[in-house]
Amino acid sequence: MNSHMEKPYVVGIDIGGTNTVFGIVDARGNIVSSGAVKTSTFDNVEDYVDDVCKNLLPLIIAQGGVEKIKGIGVGAPNGNFYSGTIEFAPNLPWKGVIPLAAMFEEKLGIPAALTNDANAAAVGEMTYGAARGMKEFIMITLGTGVGSGIVINGQVVYGHDGFAGELGHVIVRRDGRLCGCGRKGCLETYCSATGVARTARELLAARTEPSLLRNIPVESITSKDVYDAAVQGDEIAKGIFKFTGEILGEALADFIAFSSPEAIILFGGLAKSGDYIMIPIQKAIDDNVLNIFKGKAKLLVSELKDSDAAVLGASALAWELKDIKE
Amino acid sequence: MNSHMEKPYVVGIDIGGTNTVFGIVDARGNIVSSGAVKTSTFDNVEDYVDDVCKNLLPLIIAQGGVEKIKGIGVGAPNGNFYSGTIEFAPNLPWKGVIPLAAMFEEKLGIPAALTNDANAAAVGEMTYGAARGMKEFIMITLGTGVGSGIVINGQVVYGHDGFAGELGHVIVRRDGRLCGCGRKGCLETYCSATGVARTARELLAARTEPSLLRNIPVESITSKDVYDAAVQGDEIAKGIFKFTGEILGEALADFIAFSSPEAIILFGGLAKSGDYIMIPIQKAIDDNVLNIFKGKAKLLVSELKDSDAAVLGASALAWELKDIKE
């Protein structure tokens, strides 16, 4: 019955625009071995898959071979879980619809599943992290962009087309900041890394007080810089977190009205800014959530290590795969 | 195998603040018999349940008795599916937490389930109406308030606490109109019946053109009045639908980013205003939805008759009930 005994490992592959990282993961979420290739150097996707497999296969053999691997999980931008394809991903070198899950499956003889990075993060958190045992939660990934993975009844919400859960593109300010998606006022324009830098620029321009952030080239301010300044009592840095947290908390209050989750789990650089960001977020949730939901949804930070999370998340998808030819 | 053969009927009970209506429904969604009692006259919930059962039992006996009934479905404000209770419903005469499903179950010896009216409407639409065969859709009920029932993977989303799907209370205008819930700018303040009347008052005050709506006492304008005026070419009436449809469409575009449904189904008076309301809604969805979702979610109107929908929706809950003592 316990297939973990026969097939104790899964493979996680996280595809980013620059790098692809992969690893072999056990049932407790230990990455037993890992590797990487440069995504951006492969114009041809067949060459890319060949290279990933060439680097991955020795790791698989070292664990006892293909028969020890339950499945392969792939996290990728614009990944469609239903079809196992990447569709028109703007930051990847391959155009159109790429059947990447099938390509890995064929090449390695191991079943493969694929989804976008934020959904993979949600599955990773449910399998190995802060959402263990939860059936209802929302994962928000705060990175270069803002992504989300929504879990309802213990399952990731993929929607009718495989692309559900784009909460980074919910409009939080009508006619607000211009977003990379071409629309205005998306959550992502305020709460992504670039959103925080943008807020820093605006506050530094609008206010005259001294700030440690004035010593940093304004285009390159990160949430880590803001955090370091806030720790030293910098009022502008605290103001940036307050502004950002307030908008995120307002948005989360609306998300709670949708699926009434047990928890909202934040992942990414911004989420590691401690009370400076968490207190404004929690206050904005409390101030804005419908009475019936007050005090119900927990606000948590991911328990997965940043460096491991992408591979763990992708790998977690693979535990539920059926063997090929079953 | 086919329990519809042995137990061909379900009972639907819709509890409103003024009236309770109930009916016996067959598998095709025909209401074979029905009745009603006045909710508001019963200060004591035991007396109320007694009276409903006293009126319902002859209808059940006429169909062959309790053994012909698969189950009872109850739709009620603030209904919690998980516990079968009504919790702190402001418009019902009974205070606190009322175990209504258990009370009906015990009294009649028939299994009972309970949820809120909008969730019941969603199940009704999935069982007998426009959402037959759909596994991913959002039901929006446009009535005195704005309610919603969200279906994902073929199941109503109840959330961690049983109260998910309060899309009428998503904030569409920060610091907008004051809502009955105590907050500002909820969707309900714009797209409910009272929201439409409020928009009518505002437009009639702001504009000087003649309008058929000026002949109606401003407090009592309904979406039917606005529709009748629009049919006669009334520009203010058309403006009311344009304003209302635009806000609703903007909100729906955000809801699509959440669960990427196959369809959004509108129910209620406003939804019967034809192109006057549907065209502005569709345009606002198209103008505001994230590119990846463009042209995907269908915008539909409920296929259930207004007078039947509440009982049908409640009854549909009962088809999935297991027999008592199974």
mmCIF file of N, CA, C and O in Angstrom, chain A residues 15 75-81 83-92 96-98 114-117 162-163 166, chain B residues 292:
data_model
loop_
_atom_site.group_PDB
_atom_site.id
_atom_site.type_symbol
_atom_site.label_atom_id
_atom_site.label_comp_id
_atom_site.label_asym_id
_atom_site.label_seq_id
_atom_site.Cartn_x
_atom_site.Cartn_y
_atom_site.Cartn_z
ATOM 1 N N ILE A 15 11.516 26.025 -13.107
ATOM 2 C CA ILE A 15 11.999 26.709 -14.302
ATOM 3 C C ILE A 15 11.826 28.208 -14.156
ATOM 4 O O ILE A 15 10.703 28.710 -14.035
ATOM 5 N N GLY A 75 7.568 23.272 -11.779
ATOM 6 C CA GLY A 75 6.989 24.598 -11.559
ATOM 7 C C GLY A 75 7.528 25.537 -12.620
ATOM 8 O O GLY A 75 8.747 25.602 -12.822
ATOM 9 N N ALA A 76 6.639 26.232 -13.313
ATOM 10 C CA ALA A 76 7.087 27.083 -14.416
ATOM 11 C C ALA A 76 6.109 28.229 -14.614
ATOM 12 O O ALA A 76 4.909 28.070 -14.388
ATOM 13 N N PRO A 77 6.613 29.399 -15.054
ATOM 14 C CA PRO A 77 5.698 30.501 -15.342
ATOM 15 C C PRO A 77 4.701 30.096 -16.433
ATOM 16 O O PRO A 77 5.057 29.390 -17.375
ATOM 17 N N ASN A 78 3.454 30.528 -16.292
ATOM 18 C CA ASN A 78 2.388 30.204 -17.243
ATOM 19 C C ASN A 78 2.196 28.711 -17.436
ATOM 20 O O ASN A 78 1.795 28.255 -18.501
ATOM 21 N N GLY A 79 2.482 27.948 -16.394
ATOM 22 C CA GLY A 79 2.284 26.510 -16.467
ATOM 23 C C GLY A 79 0.819 26.144 -16.314
ATOM 24 O O GLY A 79 0.142 26.670 -15.447
ATOM 25 N N ASN A 80 0.340 25.250 -17.169
ATOM 26 C CA ASN A 80 -1.044 24.802 -17.131
ATOM 27 C C ASN A 80 -1.098 23.368 -16.619
ATOM 28 O O ASN A 80 -0.642 22.436 -17.286
ATOM 29 N N PHE A 81 -1.670 23.184 -15.441
ATOM 30 C CA PHE A 81 -1.710 21.868 -14.799
ATOM 31 C C PHE A 81 -2.466 20.846 -15.637
ATOM 32 O O PHE A 81 -2.056 19.695 -15.735
ATOM 33 N N SER A 83 -2.986 20.524 -18.900
ATOM 34 C CA SER A 83 -2.368 20.052 -20.141
ATOM 35 C C SER A 83 -0.886 19.744 -19.972
ATOM 36 O O SER A 83 -0.269 19.157 -20.862
ATOM 37 N N GLY A 84 -0.305 20.143 -18.846
ATOM 38 C CA GLY A 84 1.130 19.948 -18.657
ATOM 39 C C GLY A 84 1.979 20.798 -19.582
ATOM 40 O O GLY A 84 3.149 20.498 -19.816
ATOM 41 N N THR A 85 1.385 21.882 -20.065
ATOM 42 C CA THR A 85 2.099 22.745 -21.017
ATOM 43 C C THR A 85 2.449 24.093 -20.392
ATOM 44 O O THR A 85 1.807 24.548 -19.452
ATOM 45 N N ILE A 86 3.487 24.713 -20.964
ATOM 46 C CA ILE A 86 3.775 26.120 -20.688
ATOM 47 C C ILE A 86 3.186 26.906 -21.852
ATOM 48 O O ILE A 86 3.408 26.563 -23.011
ATOM 49 N N GLU A 87 2.403 27.925 -21.548
ATOM 50 C CA GLU A 87 1.696 28.628 -22.617
ATOM 51 C C GLU A 87 2.112 30.095 -22.673
ATOM 52 O O GLU A 87 1.820 30.865 -21.781
ATOM 53 N N PHE A 88 2.787 30.473 -23.751
ATOM 54 C CA PHE A 88 3.114 31.862 -24.038
ATOM 55 C C PHE A 88 3.762 32.562 -22.843
ATOM 56 O O PHE A 88 3.312 33.623 -22.416
ATOM 57 N N ALA A 89 4.787 31.932 -22.291
ATOM 58 C CA ALA A 89 5.455 32.516 -21.124
ATOM 59 C C ALA A 89 6.402 33.622 -21.593
ATOM 60 O O ALA A 89 7.369 33.353 -22.300
ATOM 61 N N PRO A 90 6.127 34.876 -21.197
ATOM 62 C CA PRO A 90 6.910 35.985 -21.741
ATOM 63 C C PRO A 90 8.384 35.954 -21.363
ATOM 64 O O PRO A 90 9.221 36.455 -22.116
ATOM 65 N N ASN A 91 8.718 35.339 -20.217
ATOM 66 C CA ASN A 91 10.108 35.386 -19.762
ATOM 67 C C ASN A 91 10.910 34.128 -20.063
ATOM 68 O O ASN A 91 12.021 33.972 -19.580
ATOM 69 N N LEU A 92 10.337 33.212 -20.849
ATOM 70 C CA LEU A 92 11.085 32.013 -21.228
ATOM 71 C C LEU A 92 11.462 32.112 -22.714
ATOM 72 O O LEU A 92 10.788 32.789 -23.487
ATOM 73 N N GLY A 96 5.010 30.133 -27.795
ATOM 74 C CA GLY A 96 3.818 29.302 -28.004
ATOM 75 C C GLY A 96 3.571 28.340 -26.864
ATOM 76 O O GLY A 96 3.900 28.615 -25.712
ATOM 77 N N VAL A 97 2.972 27.194 -27.198
ATOM 78 C CA VAL A 97 2.567 26.199 -26.197
ATOM 79 C C VAL A 97 3.561 25.043 -26.203
ATOM 80 O O VAL A 97 3.742 24.373 -27.219
ATOM 81 N N ILE A 98 4.219 24.820 -25.070
ATOM 82 C CA ILE A 98 5.282 23.816 -24.984
ATOM 83 C C ILE A 98 4.835 22.673 -24.058
ATOM 84 O O ILE A 98 4.601 22.902 -22.866
ATOM 85 N N LEU A 114 2.889 19.452 -14.062
ATOM 86 C CA LEU A 114 3.430 20.802 -14.167
ATOM 87 C C LEU A 114 2.382 21.822 -13.734
ATOM 88 O O LEU A 114 1.192 21.650 -14.000
ATOM 89 N N THR A 115 2.819 22.855 -13.060
ATOM 90 C CA THR A 115 1.905 23.970 -12.755
ATOM 91 C C THR A 115 2.730 25.241 -12.616
ATOM 92 O O THR A 115 3.957 25.210 -12.781
ATOM 93 N N ASN A 116 2.050 26.356 -12.372
ATOM 94 C CA ASN A 116 2.851 27.578 -12.244
ATOM 95 C C ASN A 116 3.538 27.625 -10.875
ATOM 96 O O ASN A 116 3.217 26.864 -9.964
ATOM 97 N N ASP A 117 4.485 28.513 -10.732
ATOM 98 C CA ASP A 117 5.344 28.548 -9.551
ATOM 99 C C ASP A 117 4.568 28.778 -8.255
ATOM 100 O O ASP A 117 4.856 28.156 -7.228
ATOM 101 N N GLY A 162 -7.198 26.094 -16.216
ATOM 102 C CA GLY A 162 -5.889 25.757 -15.663
ATOM 103 C C GLY A 162 -5.098 26.951 -15.159
ATOM 104 O O GLY A 162 -3.983 26.790 -14.663
ATOM 105 N N PHE A 163 -5.673 28.152 -15.247
ATOM 106 C CA PHE A 163 -4.909 29.364 -14.907
ATOM 107 C C PHE A 163 -5.484 30.160 -13.732
ATOM 108 O O PHE A 163 -5.136 31.328 -13.545
ATOM 109 N N GLU A 166 -4.868 34.164 -10.046
ATOM 110 C CA GLU A 166 -3.956 35.265 -10.405
ATOM 111 C C GLU A 166 -4.236 36.471 -9.516
ATOM 112 O O GLU A 166 -4.549 37.572 -9.996
ATOM 113 N N ILE B 292 -4.937 36.855 -20.009
ATOM 114 C CA ILE B 292 -4.977 35.390 -20.075
ATOM 115 C C ILE B 292 -6.408 34.842 -19.957
ATOM 116 O O ILE B 292 -6.702 33.742 -20.416
#
